[in-house]
Amino acid sequence: MRIMAQVCMVMNLDKCIGCHTCSVTCKQTWTNRPGTEYVYFNNVETKPGLGYPARYEDQEQWKGGWRLDRKGRLTLKSGSRARRLLSIFYNPNLPTIEDYHEPFSYDYAHLITAPAGTNAPSVSMRSALTGREMNPTWGANWEDDLAGAPARALDDPNIVAMQEKVKLDFESVFMFYLPRICEHCLNPSCVASCPSGAMYKREEDGIVLVDQDGCRGWRFCVSGCPYKKVYFNHRTGKAEKCTLCFPRIEAGLPTICSESCVGRLRYLGLVLYDADRVLSAAATPDSTDLYEAQLGVFLDPADPEVVAEAERQGIPHDWLVAARRSPAYALIARHRVALPLHPEYRTLPMVWYVPPLSPVTDVTAAAGYDESDPDAVFAAIDALRIPVEYLANLFTAGKVGPVRDALRRLAMVRAVMRAHQLGQHPAVEPADVGLSDDDADDLFRLLAIARYEDRYVVPPAHAENAGRLLAQHDLSGCSLETEGGPGMGGDGPSGYDAGVFHLTRRDADEPAVTGRDQRGRLHLRVDGGPA
Amino acid sequence: MSDVTGFQLLWWVILPYLALATFVIGHVWRYRYDQFGWTSRSTQLQEKRLLKWGGPIFHYGTFAAIAGHVIGILIPARWTAALGIPETAYRWFSAGAGTLAAVLIIVGVGVLAGRRLFVARVRATTSPVDWVALVLLAVVIVMGIAETVGVGLLGHGYDYRQSVSLWFRGLFAGHPDVHAIAHAPFLYQLHATAAWAVIAVWPFSRLVHAWSAPVWYLWRPFVVYRSRVAARPNEPGTSGRRWRKIGVHY
Ligand code: HEM
Ligand code: SF4
Ligand code: SF4
């Protein structure tokens, strides 16, 4: 048994209002530079829909992730290593900018320079690639709130995979939002696809990163990731990806998308897992068993044997304490309401989702059911082919059972709490869905009223190692302090200065504040660690 | 070497050695100073229909041409003779294989150059030094093809192994035969000159990607882990480079 710790995220889809705040704050933090205009480390998709880049979920088209070969061994979907090297001059599986969208800005100067006239001047769109005028035809949130769905949404790979014909007419339509970041997979196919070995998974917290100095622009990670969460910076010629805001995580802070989430639906916590079991789980023969197989890789942080072994293997004590408090582990393994996104890609993704109950209750309400009667909702969940089957295509490789169980637990919590509030006797018991009363209470707290410190249980990286961590990431200046980066002290090609971002350790009695010093450099105080 | 003029000495000895020195020092400098800029600068994101044909055809043709140069320039004629390969057989092989490589390259270059010139998205990604390198490379290639096809296959042939090769190998041996190259046909002189120029700009252009061919990928484990290792923190403002960028204060 080789115990590793992973920072894991869970998102409760019932609460996502599709406001894109997470995408915007992420963009402001990481990808507001030339070359990354089209890059969304975090994006929010309306489902059903094609997603971003278009139809990224169809691995028969893009060949991302892993598959089993004829002997049942794990191989990359795009073929052998030699095959990738031979096709290095042209990667047959790479999306082009049309599959994302041509980045653009506006010709704002025209507002000022336009000659006097009777009509107010208007700005036109300019491509960030060529500087020419352009018209957009597709984009990251082109299909927000089902815009254009009658024409396009039926091409959603999760719908194409369904047995039954889906109708998207007004009465039977359903939708929800799916916020996505990099999954920081346990078996990352992006890392496995990188010929230069520039991508890596961090041993301490499992964050998957691209070494910007080591990347040679061979662009196989972009096609290798089935979630298309590695992007190619068209200015620098290097791959970039979601970093899980590692400078914040190291400081014990949640990622910026979590911090700013309006719906407060994101949870961050540690999950302990047995690294020796990862490959066999990823090679599970039947893809519908991958969800359970991945659960089997996780270790119970409350199990004294696991704790003793983890301490022996050098996982710090405070990390084990944090792992016991982890909301992610609770939602995933203890209450089993969170599910992995597309486990059939065999990357063992580590951003899990509580499936949305609302589209189900909406449809049942439309069919005359009463939401307050959980029996009816249960019956409806069982009877509904859509969207349970749709959700199963997203979260369990098509196996309906786990999705139905998760939805029933969510419905139970609602029914019990509703009855409780109204002083009635609940029509269902937690035991009906396989939970104890304490579990149900814990689930209610986590889902409904969890506070900041309960939603984000992120232990800071060990401060005595912080300098080394930073050195490892070439960050003693700033991650953005590179050619093309805004941290170039004002000398970047883009001509703006993000200041320099410094991590310093906070002494116990100093207040936790960030601030600027006399030279205008931003200082972030970090908790913890021996002085 | 009594009849060598000062100009010939400059052109065929001093400049080539300067180019060679620039090549070596430039690579060391770039590798240590600019890992971040060391990339193939792929433009597949911008355009893929033309690259699909141009990229592979050009590269495979180039590899064939490089192999041909190694045989033709670096291996002396007496070695092949010693192996019992008659001069005419060598000539035919060189012209035949050379023509095949030439056709591949010219098609590849045609597609890639057209793409770089006329596809606005691709053109916008080209830095000035890349323009220099690509134009010089195009000159080398067109001249080389004129030699292989025009002279070697269709013309009456020219034994470059008795002139250009002697001079080229001599450069590495320390006594370049200026006379041999100075009296070679103009076509060969231009080819050699542009080649030296490419060598000189190589370390500063995207061509450095050629040294990073990731063959090691075939053997390494699939998933790479990195962990906190004790490392000296980088000097501030250098992102780990041993040399500081001139004029940047921090
Ligand atoms: C040794 C292994 C090599 C590898 C793996 C390699 C790989 C690549 C790749 C991936 C690209 C980018 C294609 C794209 O736009 O997506 C590229 C472009 C290019 N390579 Fe290579 N290359 C190699 C050797 C060479 C050599 C020896 C030369 C020339 C002497 C060369 C000349 C070029 C040129 C000129 C381009 C730009 C093509 C364009 O205009 O788009 N390469 N190479
Ligand atoms: S989701 Fe993230 S870790 Fe997983 S394959 Fe894609 S980029 Fe790699
Ligand atoms: S900020 Fe939160 S609620 Fe808004 S779109 Fe993102 S995940 Fe959904």
CSV table of C-alpha atoms in Angstrom, one decimal, chain B residues 102-217:
chain,number,residue,atom,x,y,z
B,102,ALA,CA,14.1,16.7,-53.0
B,103,VAL,CA,10.6,16.1,-54.3
B,104,LEU,CA,9.3,15.5,-50.8
B,105,ILE,CA,10.9,18.6,-49.4
B,106,ILE,CA,9.8,20.8,-52.3
B,107,VAL,CA,6.3,19.7,-51.9
B,108,GLY,CA,6.5,20.1,-48.1
B,109,VAL,CA,8.1,23.5,-48.3
B,110,GLY,CA,5.7,24.6,-50.9
B,111,VAL,CA,2.7,23.8,-48.7
B,112,LEU,CA,4.3,25.1,-45.5
B,113,ALA,CA,5.6,28.3,-47.2
B,114,GLY,CA,2.2,28.9,-48.8
B,115,ARG,CA,0.5,28.4,-45.5
B,116,ARG,CA,2.9,30.7,-43.7
B,117,LEU,CA,2.6,33.4,-46.3
B,118,PHE,CA,-1.1,33.3,-47.1
B,119,VAL,CA,-2.9,31.9,-44.0
B,120,ALA,CA,-3.2,35.1,-42.0
B,121,ARG,CA,-3.5,33.2,-38.7
B,122,VAL,CA,-0.2,31.4,-39.3
B,123,ARG,CA,1.6,34.4,-40.6
B,124,ALA,CA,0.8,36.4,-37.5
B,125,THR,CA,2.7,33.9,-35.3
B,126,THR,CA,6.0,34.3,-37.2
B,127,SER,CA,8.6,36.3,-35.3
B,128,PRO,CA,11.3,38.2,-37.3
B,129,VAL,CA,14.1,35.8,-36.5
B,130,ASP,CA,11.8,33.0,-37.7
B,131,TRP,CA,11.3,34.8,-41.0
B,132,VAL,CA,15.1,35.0,-41.4
B,133,ALA,CA,15.6,31.4,-40.6
B,134,LEU,CA,12.7,30.2,-42.8
B,135,VAL,CA,13.8,32.3,-45.8
B,136,LEU,CA,17.4,31.1,-45.5
B,137,LEU,CA,16.2,27.6,-45.1
B,138,ALA,CA,14.1,28.0,-48.2
B,139,VAL,CA,17.2,29.3,-50.1
B,140,VAL,CA,19.3,26.3,-49.0
B,141,ILE,CA,16.6,23.9,-50.0
B,142,VAL,CA,15.8,25.4,-53.4
B,143,MET,CA,19.6,25.6,-54.3
B,144,GLY,CA,20.1,22.1,-53.0
B,145,ILE,CA,17.3,20.8,-55.1
B,146,ALA,CA,18.6,22.7,-58.2
B,147,GLU,CA,21.9,20.9,-57.6
B,148,THR,CA,20.5,17.4,-57.1
B,149,VAL,CA,17.9,17.5,-59.8
B,150,GLY,CA,19.2,20.2,-62.2
B,151,VAL,CA,22.8,19.2,-62.2
B,152,GLY,CA,22.9,15.7,-60.8
B,153,LEU,CA,20.0,14.1,-62.5
B,154,LEU,CA,19.2,16.2,-65.6
B,155,GLY,CA,22.5,18.0,-66.2
B,156,HIS,CA,25.9,16.5,-66.7
B,157,GLY,CA,26.6,16.1,-63.1
B,158,TYR,CA,29.1,17.7,-60.8
B,159,ASP,CA,31.4,16.0,-58.4
B,160,TYR,CA,30.9,18.0,-55.3
B,161,ARG,CA,32.7,15.3,-53.4
B,162,GLN,CA,36.0,16.6,-54.9
B,163,SER,CA,35.3,20.2,-54.1
B,164,VAL,CA,32.5,21.3,-51.7
B,165,SER,CA,33.0,18.2,-49.5
B,166,LEU,CA,36.8,18.7,-49.2
B,167,TRP,CA,36.3,22.2,-48.1
B,168,PHE,CA,33.5,21.3,-45.7
B,169,ARG,CA,35.3,18.5,-44.0
B,170,GLY,CA,38.4,20.6,-43.9
B,171,LEU,CA,36.7,23.1,-41.8
B,172,PHE,CA,36.3,20.5,-39.1
B,173,ALA,CA,39.8,19.2,-39.6
B,174,GLY,CA,41.2,22.7,-39.2
B,175,HIS,CA,42.5,23.2,-42.8
B,176,PRO,CA,39.6,24.1,-45.1
B,177,ASP,CA,40.3,23.8,-48.8
B,178,VAL,CA,39.3,27.3,-49.9
B,179,HIS,CA,40.5,26.8,-53.4
B,180,ALA,CA,38.0,23.9,-53.8
B,181,ILE,CA,35.0,25.8,-52.8
B,182,ALA,CA,36.0,29.1,-54.4
B,183,HIS,CA,36.0,27.5,-57.8
B,184,ALA,CA,32.9,25.5,-57.4
B,185,PRO,CA,29.9,26.6,-59.5
B,186,PHE,CA,27.9,29.6,-58.2
B,187,LEU,CA,24.9,27.4,-57.3
B,188,TYR,CA,27.0,25.4,-54.9
B,189,GLN,CA,28.5,28.5,-53.4
B,190,LEU,CA,25.2,30.0,-52.8
B,191,HIS,CA,23.9,26.8,-51.2
B,192,ALA,CA,26.9,26.6,-48.9
B,193,THR,CA,26.7,30.2,-48.0
B,194,ALA,CA,23.0,30.1,-47.1
B,195,ALA,CA,23.6,26.9,-45.1
B,196,TRP,CA,26.2,28.8,-43.0
B,197,ALA,CA,23.8,31.6,-42.5
B,198,VAL,CA,21.1,29.1,-41.3
B,199,ILE,CA,23.6,27.6,-38.9
B,200,ALA,CA,24.3,31.0,-37.5
B,201,VAL,CA,20.6,31.9,-36.9
B,202,TRP,CA,19.6,28.4,-35.8
B,203,PRO,CA,20.0,28.8,-32.1
B,204,PHE,CA,18.0,32.0,-32.1
B,205,SER,CA,15.1,30.7,-34.1
B,206,ARG,CA,12.4,28.0,-33.7
B,207,LEU,CA,14.7,25.5,-35.3
B,208,VAL,CA,16.1,24.7,-31.9
B,209,HIS,CA,13.1,22.4,-31.6
B,210,ALA,CA,15.0,19.8,-33.7
B,211,TRP,CA,17.4,19.1,-30.8
B,212,SER,CA,14.5,18.2,-28.5
B,213,ALA,CA,13.2,15.2,-30.4
B,214,PRO,CA,11.6,13.3,-27.5
B,215,VAL,CA,12.9,9.8,-28.3
B,216,TRP,CA,13.2,9.1,-24.5
B,217,TYR,CA,9.4,9.1,-24.4
